[in-house]
Short mmCIF file of C-alpha atoms and ligand atoms in Angstrom, two decimals:
data_model
loop_
_atom_site.label_atom_id
_atom_site.label_comp_id
_atom_site.label_asym_id
_atom_site.label_seq_id
_atom_site.Cartn_x
_atom_site.Cartn_y
_atom_site.Cartn_z
CA UNK G 15 -45.36 -3.59 32.60
CA UNK G 16 -45.46 0.07 33.50
CA UNK G 17 -42.31 1.17 35.25
CA UNK G 18 -42.25 2.87 38.58
CA UNK G 19 -40.83 6.37 38.17
CA UNK G 20 -37.92 6.97 40.56
CA UNK G 21 -38.37 10.40 42.05
CA UNK G 22 -34.82 11.70 42.31
CA UNK G 23 -35.96 15.14 43.23
CA UNK G 24 -37.81 13.90 46.33
CA UNK G 25 -34.98 11.55 47.29
CA UNK G 26 -32.47 14.38 46.91
CA UNK G 27 -34.60 16.56 49.18
CA UNK G 28 -34.49 13.77 51.78
CA UNK G 29 -30.72 13.50 51.51
CA UNK G 30 -30.37 17.29 51.84
CA UNK G 31 -32.55 17.17 54.96
CA UNK G 32 -30.28 14.51 56.49
CA UNK G 33 -27.25 16.62 55.66
CA UNK G 34 -28.89 19.63 57.28
CA UNK G 35 -29.55 17.65 60.48
CA UNK G 36 -25.94 16.56 60.70
CA UNK G 37 -24.78 20.09 60.01
CA UNK G 38 -26.88 21.53 62.83
CA UNK G 39 -25.60 18.84 65.22
CA UNK G 40 -22.03 19.58 64.21
CA UNK G 41 -22.61 23.24 64.96
CA UNK G 42 -24.31 22.63 68.26
CA UNK G 43 -21.97 19.94 69.61
CA UNK G 44 -18.67 20.91 68.07
CA UNK G 45 -19.05 24.56 66.99
CA UNK G 46 -17.97 23.60 63.45
CA UNK G 47 -19.64 24.67 60.23
CA UNK G 48 -18.81 22.75 57.01
CA UNK G 49 -17.74 25.03 54.20
CA UNK G 50 -17.81 24.46 50.40
CA UNK G 51 -15.79 26.61 47.97
CA UNK G 52 -16.91 26.65 44.34
CA UNK G 53 -14.58 28.06 41.72
CA UNK G 54 -16.02 29.19 38.39
CA UNK G 55 -13.73 30.18 35.56
CA UNK G 56 -15.32 32.24 32.78
CA UNK G 57 -18.96 33.00 32.09
CA UNK G 58 -20.55 29.88 30.62
CA UNK G 59 -24.32 30.44 31.21
CA UNK G 60 -25.06 26.75 31.99
CA UNK G 61 -22.21 26.70 34.56
CA UNK G 62 -23.50 29.91 36.12
CA UNK G 63 -26.90 28.24 36.67
CA UNK G 64 -25.31 25.13 38.22
CA UNK G 65 -23.06 27.17 40.48
CA UNK G 66 -25.99 29.29 41.65
CA UNK G 67 -27.97 26.10 42.39
CA UNK G 68 -25.04 24.71 44.40
CA UNK G 69 -24.67 27.94 46.38
CA UNK G 70 -28.37 27.97 47.24
CA UNK G 71 -28.39 24.32 48.31
CA UNK G 72 -25.25 24.79 50.38
CA UNK G 73 -26.68 27.73 52.31
CA UNK G 74 -30.03 25.97 52.79
CA UNK G 75 -28.35 23.06 54.55
CA UNK G 76 -26.63 25.44 56.96
CA UNK G 77 -23.15 25.18 55.47
CA UNK G 78 -20.95 28.08 54.44
CA UNK G 79 -20.69 28.72 50.71
CA UNK G 80 -17.62 30.46 49.27
CA UNK G 81 -17.90 31.47 45.62
CA UNK G 82 -14.88 32.49 43.52
CA UNK G 83 -15.39 33.71 40.01
CA UNK G 84 -12.32 34.10 37.86
CA UNK G 85 -12.04 35.64 34.38
CA UNK G 86 -12.04 33.26 31.39
CA UNK G 87 -8.42 34.17 30.60
CA UNK G 88 -7.08 33.59 34.13
CA UNK G 89 -3.62 32.00 34.10
CA UNK G 90 -3.06 28.55 35.50
CA UNK G 91 -0.70 30.10 38.04
CA UNK G 92 -3.41 32.48 39.34
CA UNK G 93 -6.00 29.68 39.48
CA UNK G 94 -3.51 27.44 41.31
CA UNK G 95 -2.77 30.28 43.74
CA UNK G 96 -6.48 30.44 44.63
CA UNK G 97 -6.69 26.64 44.99
CA UNK G 98 -3.62 26.65 47.26
CA UNK G 99 -5.26 29.34 49.40
CA UNK G 100 -8.45 27.30 49.67
CA UNK G 101 -6.46 24.12 50.42
CA UNK G 102 -4.86 25.97 53.39
CA UNK G 103 -8.11 27.56 54.66
CA UNK G 104 -9.47 25.66 57.72
CA UNK G 105 -12.99 27.01 57.07
CA UNK G 106 -13.09 25.35 53.64
CA UNK G 107 -13.74 21.60 53.81
CA UNK G 108 -14.71 21.03 50.16
CA UNK G 109 -13.40 22.58 46.94
CA UNK G 110 -15.07 22.23 43.53
CA UNK G 111 -13.89 23.79 40.30
CA UNK G 112 -16.85 23.83 37.92
CA UNK G 113 -16.27 22.12 34.58
CA UNK G 114 -15.79 22.67 31.77
CA UNK G 115 -12.87 25.07 32.22
CA UNK G 116 -11.57 27.20 29.30
CA UNK G 117 -9.36 25.36 26.79
CA UNK G 118 -6.02 26.80 27.98
CA UNK G 119 -6.55 25.07 31.36
CA UNK G 120 -6.38 21.33 32.05
CA UNK G 121 -9.10 19.73 34.13
CA UNK G 122 -6.71 16.96 35.25
CA UNK G 123 -4.13 19.47 36.40
CA UNK G 124 -6.78 21.55 38.23
CA UNK G 125 -8.15 18.49 40.05
CA UNK G 126 -4.63 17.38 40.91
CA UNK G 127 -4.00 20.72 42.62
CA UNK G 128 -6.90 20.27 45.06
CA UNK G 129 -6.10 18.63 48.38
CA UNK G 130 -7.61 15.09 47.97
CA UNK G 131 -9.21 15.47 51.43
CA UNK G 132 -11.13 18.48 50.09
CA UNK G 133 -11.80 17.03 46.61
CA UNK G 134 -15.59 16.76 47.04
CA UNK G 135 -15.97 15.97 43.32
CA UNK G 136 -13.97 12.80 44.06
CA UNK G 137 -12.12 13.20 40.77
CA UNK G 138 -8.48 13.20 41.90
CA UNK G 139 -6.33 10.18 41.16
CA UNK G 140 -5.99 9.69 44.93
CA UNK G 141 -9.75 9.42 45.39
CA UNK G 142 -10.16 7.27 42.23
CA UNK G 143 -7.42 4.96 43.61
CA UNK G 144 -8.99 4.78 47.08
CA UNK G 145 -12.34 3.83 45.47
CA UNK G 146 -10.75 1.18 43.27
CA UNK G 147 -8.89 -0.22 46.30
CA UNK G 148 -12.03 -0.28 48.45
CA UNK G 149 -10.71 2.31 50.89
CA UNK G 150 -12.45 5.37 52.27
CA UNK G 151 -12.02 8.46 50.14
CA UNK G 152 -14.45 10.88 48.52
CA UNK G 153 -16.69 9.34 45.86
CA UNK G 154 -17.79 11.33 42.78
CA UNK G 155 -21.21 12.89 43.37
CA UNK G 156 -23.27 11.61 40.42
CA UNK G 157 -22.26 7.89 40.82
CA UNK G 158 -22.77 8.21 44.58
CA UNK G 159 -26.27 9.62 43.90
CA UNK G 160 -27.07 6.76 41.53
CA UNK G 161 -25.90 4.21 44.10
CA UNK G 162 -28.19 5.77 46.76
CA UNK G 163 -31.17 5.62 44.39
CA UNK G 164 -30.39 2.00 43.46
CA UNK G 165 -29.96 0.86 47.03
CA UNK G 166 -33.27 2.50 47.91
CA UNK G 167 -35.07 1.06 44.90
CA UNK G 168 -33.61 -2.46 44.69
CA UNK G 169 -32.33 -3.10 48.19
CA UNK G 170 -29.38 -5.48 48.30
CA UNK G 171 -27.60 -5.31 44.92
CA UNK G 172 -25.70 -8.61 45.44
CA UNK G 173 -25.55 -10.80 42.33
CA UNK G 174 -27.37 -8.35 40.06
CA UNK G 175 -26.16 -8.03 36.46
CA UNK G 176 -25.31 -4.35 36.15
CA UNK G 177 -24.41 -2.62 32.87
CA UNK G 178 -22.90 0.84 32.80
CA UNK G 179 -22.85 2.51 29.38
CA UNK G 180 -20.02 5.05 29.35
CA UNK G 181 -16.52 4.81 30.81
CA UNK G 182 -15.54 8.38 31.77
CA UNK G 183 -13.44 9.13 34.83
CA UNK G 184 -16.20 11.47 35.93
CA UNK G 185 -18.96 8.90 35.88
CA UNK G 186 -18.70 5.48 34.20
CA UNK G 187 -15.55 4.19 35.92
CA UNK G 188 -16.49 5.23 39.48
CA UNK G 189 -20.07 3.96 38.96
CA UNK G 190 -18.73 0.56 37.94
CA UNK G 191 -16.49 0.50 41.04
CA UNK G 192 -19.40 1.30 43.34
CA UNK G 193 -21.59 -1.43 41.81
CA UNK G 194 -18.74 -3.86 42.11
CA UNK G 195 -18.32 -2.92 45.75
CA UNK G 196 -22.01 -3.73 46.24
CA UNK G 197 -21.43 -7.20 44.72
CA UNK G 198 -22.99 -6.68 41.28
CA UNK G 199 -21.57 -8.42 38.24
CA UNK G 200 -20.52 -5.37 36.30
CA UNK G 201 -20.17 -4.80 32.56
CA UNK G 202 -18.86 -1.43 31.30
CA UNK G 203 -19.88 -0.68 27.71
CA UNK G 204 -18.60 2.20 25.53
CA UNK G 205 -18.38 3.51 21.99
CA UNK G 206 -16.29 0.53 20.88
CA UNK G 207 -18.49 -2.13 22.37
CA UNK G 208 -20.04 -4.68 20.02
CA UNK G 209 -23.75 -5.35 20.22
CA UNK G 210 -24.68 -2.64 22.70
CA UNK G 211 -28.42 -3.57 22.57
CA UNK G 212 -27.56 -7.16 23.49
CA UNK G 213 -25.29 -6.08 26.35
CA UNK G 214 -27.97 -3.78 27.77
CA UNK G 215 -30.65 -6.43 27.46
CA UNK G 216 -28.77 -8.61 29.99
CA UNK G 217 -28.89 -5.92 32.67
CA UNK G 218 -30.94 -6.14 35.84
CA UNK G 219 -29.51 -2.67 36.49
CA UNK G 220 -28.88 -0.47 33.46
CA UNK G 221 -27.04 2.83 33.93
CA UNK G 222 -26.74 5.04 30.78
CA UNK G 223 -24.18 7.86 30.83
CA UNK G 224 -23.28 8.63 27.26
CA UNK G 225 -24.66 12.04 26.41
CA UNK G 226 -26.61 10.91 23.31
CA UNK G 227 -30.29 11.80 23.55
CA UNK G 228 -32.66 8.83 23.62
CA UNK G 229 -30.01 6.38 22.44
CA UNK G 230 -31.17 3.53 24.65
CA UNK G 231 -34.28 2.04 23.04
CA UNK G 232 -37.21 0.32 24.76
CA UNK G 233 -36.32 -3.06 23.23
CA UNK G 234 -32.74 -2.88 24.68
CA UNK G 235 -34.19 -3.24 28.16
CA UNK G 236 -34.78 -6.46 30.08
CA UNK G 237 -38.37 -6.59 31.33
CA UNK G 238 -38.46 -5.45 34.96
CA UNK G 239 -34.96 -3.93 34.90
CA UNK G 240 -34.05 -0.84 36.96
CA UNK G 241 -32.93 1.90 34.56
CA UNK G 242 -30.86 4.90 35.66
CA UNK G 243 -30.60 7.68 33.10
CA UNK G 244 -27.62 9.92 33.73
CA UNK G 245 -27.40 11.58 30.33
CA UNK G 246 -28.32 15.22 29.92
CA UNK G 247 -28.66 16.77 26.50
CA UNK G 248 -30.01 20.28 26.30
CA UNK G 249 -32.18 20.93 23.22
CA UNK G 250 -34.34 23.93 22.19
CA UNK G 251 -37.77 23.69 23.73
CA UNK G 252 -40.31 22.52 21.09
CA UNK G 253 -43.06 24.95 22.25
CA UNK G 254 -41.29 27.76 24.14
CA UNK G 255 -38.99 29.79 21.86
CA UNK G 256 -35.71 30.76 23.51
CA UNK G 257 -36.11 28.10 26.21
CA UNK G 258 -34.43 24.73 26.38
CA UNK G 259 -35.36 21.36 27.73
CA UNK G 260 -33.32 18.37 28.93
CA UNK G 261 -33.35 14.96 27.27
CA UNK G 262 -31.89 11.79 28.77
CA UNK G 263 -29.92 8.96 27.13
CA UNK G 264 -32.96 6.64 27.40
CA UNK G 265 -36.01 6.77 25.14
CA UNK G 266 -38.22 7.27 28.17
CA UNK G 267 -41.71 6.45 26.80
CA UNK G 268 -40.99 3.05 25.33
CA UNK G 269 -38.46 2.21 28.08
CA UNK G 270 -40.99 2.87 30.81
CA UNK G 271 -43.27 0.25 29.31
CA UNK G 272 -40.61 -2.45 29.76
CA UNK G 273 -38.52 -1.42 32.78
CA UNK G 274 -39.51 -2.15 36.39
CA UNK G 275 -38.32 1.25 37.51
CA UNK G 276 -36.73 4.19 35.75
CA UNK G 277 -35.37 7.66 36.55
CA UNK G 278 -36.78 10.59 34.55
CA UNK G 279 -34.81 13.45 33.06
CA UNK G 280 -35.12 16.02 34.55
CA UNK G 281 -35.96 15.08 38.12
CA UNK G 282 -33.94 11.88 38.37
CA UNK G 283 -30.19 11.73 38.76
CA UNK G 284 -29.46 15.47 38.39
CA UNK G 285 -30.81 16.59 41.76
CA UNK G 286 -28.92 13.77 43.47
CA UNK G 287 -25.63 15.16 42.17
CA UNK G 288 -26.01 18.37 44.20
CA UNK G 289 -27.32 16.49 47.24
CA UNK G 290 -24.26 14.25 47.20
CA UNK G 291 -21.96 17.24 46.81
CA UNK G 292 -23.36 18.51 50.13
CA UNK G 293 -23.04 15.01 51.63
CA UNK G 294 -19.39 14.86 50.53
CA UNK G 295 -18.70 18.30 52.02
CA UNK G 296 -20.20 17.16 55.35
CA UNK G 297 -18.12 13.97 55.23
CA UNK G 298 -14.95 15.95 54.50
CA UNK G 299 -15.69 18.31 57.39
CA UNK G 300 -16.29 15.43 59.84
CA UNK G 301 -12.98 13.83 58.78
CA UNK G 302 -11.12 17.15 59.05
CA UNK G 303 -12.25 17.46 62.65
CA UNK G 304 -11.71 13.81 63.52
CA UNK G 305 -15.43 13.25 64.08
CA UNK G 306 -17.62 10.25 63.22
CA UNK G 307 -18.82 10.25 59.64
CA UNK G 308 -22.50 10.53 58.85
CA UNK G 309 -24.18 7.16 58.29
CA UNK G 310 -25.98 6.51 54.99
CA UNK G 311 -24.46 9.48 53.25
CA UNK G 312 -21.28 7.83 52.04
CA UNK G 313 -20.64 4.81 49.89
N1 NDP X 12 -27.00 14.26 36.02
C1 NDP X 12 -25.83 14.69 36.34
O1 NDP X 12 -25.60 15.22 37.37
C2 NDP X 12 -24.68 14.47 35.38
C3 NDP X 12 -24.93 14.17 34.08
N2 NDP X 12 -23.94 13.87 33.24
C4 NDP X 12 -24.30 13.58 31.86
O2 NDP X 12 -23.95 12.18 31.61
C5 NDP X 12 -23.52 12.05 30.27
C6 NDP X 12 -22.14 11.42 30.26
O3 NDP X 12 -21.23 12.26 30.90
P1 NDP X 12 -19.66 11.98 30.87
O4 NDP X 12 -19.42 10.62 31.37
O5 NDP X 12 -19.01 13.11 31.48
O6 NDP X 12 -19.41 11.99 29.27
P2 NDP X 12 -18.14 11.63 28.40
O7 NDP X 12 -18.37 12.28 27.10
O8 NDP X 12 -16.89 11.86 29.14
O9 NDP X 12 -18.27 10.04 28.22
C7 NDP X 12 -19.24 9.46 27.42
C8 NDP X 12 -19.05 7.97 27.33
O10 NDP X 12 -20.07 7.45 26.50
C9 NDP X 12 -19.44 6.59 25.54
N3 NDP X 12 -20.13 6.63 24.24
C10 NDP X 12 -20.15 7.66 23.36
N4 NDP X 12 -20.88 7.28 22.29
C11 NDP X 12 -21.30 6.04 22.52
C12 NDP X 12 -22.08 5.11 21.76
N5 NDP X 12 -22.58 5.43 20.57
N6 NDP X 12 -22.37 3.92 22.29
C13 NDP X 12 -21.85 3.59 23.50
N7 NDP X 12 -21.12 4.40 24.27
C14 NDP X 12 -20.85 5.62 23.78
C15 NDP X 12 -18.01 7.06 25.42
O11 NDP X 12 -17.24 5.96 24.97
P3 NDP X 12 -15.65 6.12 24.68
O12 NDP X 12 -15.00 6.12 26.00
O13 NDP X 12 -15.36 4.87 23.89
O14 NDP X 12 -15.47 7.37 23.88
C16 NDP X 12 -17.69 7.53 26.82
O15 NDP X 12 -17.19 6.50 27.60
C17 NDP X 12 -23.60 13.45 29.67
O16 NDP X 12 -24.85 13.60 29.03
C18 NDP X 12 -23.53 14.35 30.86
O17 NDP X 12 -24.16 15.59 30.61
C19 NDP X 12 -22.63 13.84 33.68
C20 NDP X 12 -22.35 14.15 34.96
C21 NDP X 12 -23.33 14.57 35.90
N1 GUE X 13 -16.68 20.01 38.85
C1 GUE X 13 -17.86 19.69 38.42
N2 GUE X 13 -18.66 18.86 39.15
C2 GUE X 13 -19.87 18.49 38.71
O1 GUE X 13 -20.59 17.70 39.38
C3 GUE X 13 -20.38 19.05 37.49
C4 GUE X 13 -19.55 19.93 36.79
N3 GUE X 13 -18.32 20.22 37.24
N4 GUE X 13 -19.95 20.45 35.59
C5 GUE X 13 -21.27 20.17 35.07
C6 GUE X 13 -21.81 18.82 35.56
C7 GUE X 13 -23.30 18.67 35.39
N5 GUE X 13 -23.80 18.60 36.77
C8 GUE X 13 -25.15 18.61 37.10
C9 GUE X 13 -25.61 19.01 38.35
C10 GUE X 13 -26.95 19.09 38.64
C11 GUE X 13 -27.88 18.78 37.67
C12 GUE X 13 -29.33 18.93 37.97
O2 GUE X 13 -29.72 19.33 39.06
N6 GUE X 13 -30.23 18.67 37.04
C13 GUE X 13 -31.65 18.80 37.19
C14 GUE X 13 -32.30 19.86 36.29
C15 GUE X 13 -31.53 21.11 36.16
C16 GUE X 13 -32.06 22.00 35.01
O3 GUE X 13 -33.32 22.03 34.82
O4 GUE X 13 -31.24 22.61 34.32
C17 GUE X 13 -32.37 17.50 36.78
O5 GUE X 13 -31.77 16.72 36.03
O6 GUE X 13 -33.47 17.28 37.20
C18 GUE X 13 -27.44 18.36 36.44
C19 GUE X 13 -26.10 18.25 36.18
C20 GUE X 13 -22.77 18.67 37.64
N7 GUE X 13 -21.62 18.76 37.00
#
């Protein structure tokens, strides 16, 4: 079997188009413009690239983008003062602090400082709890993006055996919750799991989010399975000196001979993360103004 390649880049463009339509209706009918504030601490080059991409996508969908760059040695108190100011700003509907943050700061404490209603990363304990309880909150962007791709590819997920490899708060746990909500039978595997190949082989839906390049082998995959590759490892480009390329957690070549459908890296899950960040900002803005939420852009 030769797997269908899931075009995350094209799907993300579609999602961004839907967000843009909602944004323009919100402006026309309610005179409201959703706003996203991104906070970047320090000068990590990879983070600068991501933040620039988020800014561009935010502006392109008609939303307001607020960028705040703080020095790498900023105190927690100064960072919290900025977050408090953004929490109180009615023009800001979503707040994201780009990770990783420098070592003297704590990601959990930073996330906890953000108003859960503006936590468009969906990482606060409030939003994690709402997701686990099946209530409406804000869902982390990358798992939400994977869910959208899966619903589009597979249709109804009811009864599917889903395996998520990785159990981080950022991805693995919320992904498992979303699949459970869509009636999958969910297994979460991790570094202490026994017989990872055997666990993966049972999966109708296999989601890999480990961060180990090409770990998932072709013969770990059930024939016809849908494979979602979340992992991103940046390695030096083999041909272009000074450039880098991205490698996923799945050994793509062999896997694509067994799977029914598979996401590539790049061009799979990554673009969906930014599209869902915009979708979450729109959702947060609609809720802030007591308006109906956009259909199809939330979990
Ligand atoms: N495309 C996108 O937009 C995004 C991509 N990513 C990428 O996804 C990957 C995972 O991210 P994240 O969840 O934050 O990473 P973490 O490092 O927080 O979590 C990795 C998970 O993988 C598990 N793991 C590590 N080694 C193994 C192993 N040998 N076998 C099985 N499981 C293992 C760990 O298990 P244990 O808990 O036991 O340690 C852990 O649960 C990264 O490559 C990251 O870059 C992440 C977010 C967004
Ligand atoms: N608070 C916070 N929220 C995040 O969501 C967050 C973060 N911090 N820190 C870093 C990770 C990583 N992340 C990605 C976003 C887009 C792509 C993406 O668009 N990837 C493209 C390619 C990009 C390229 O070529 O470099 C792709 O896979 O096709 C990837 C990864 C969001 N993250």
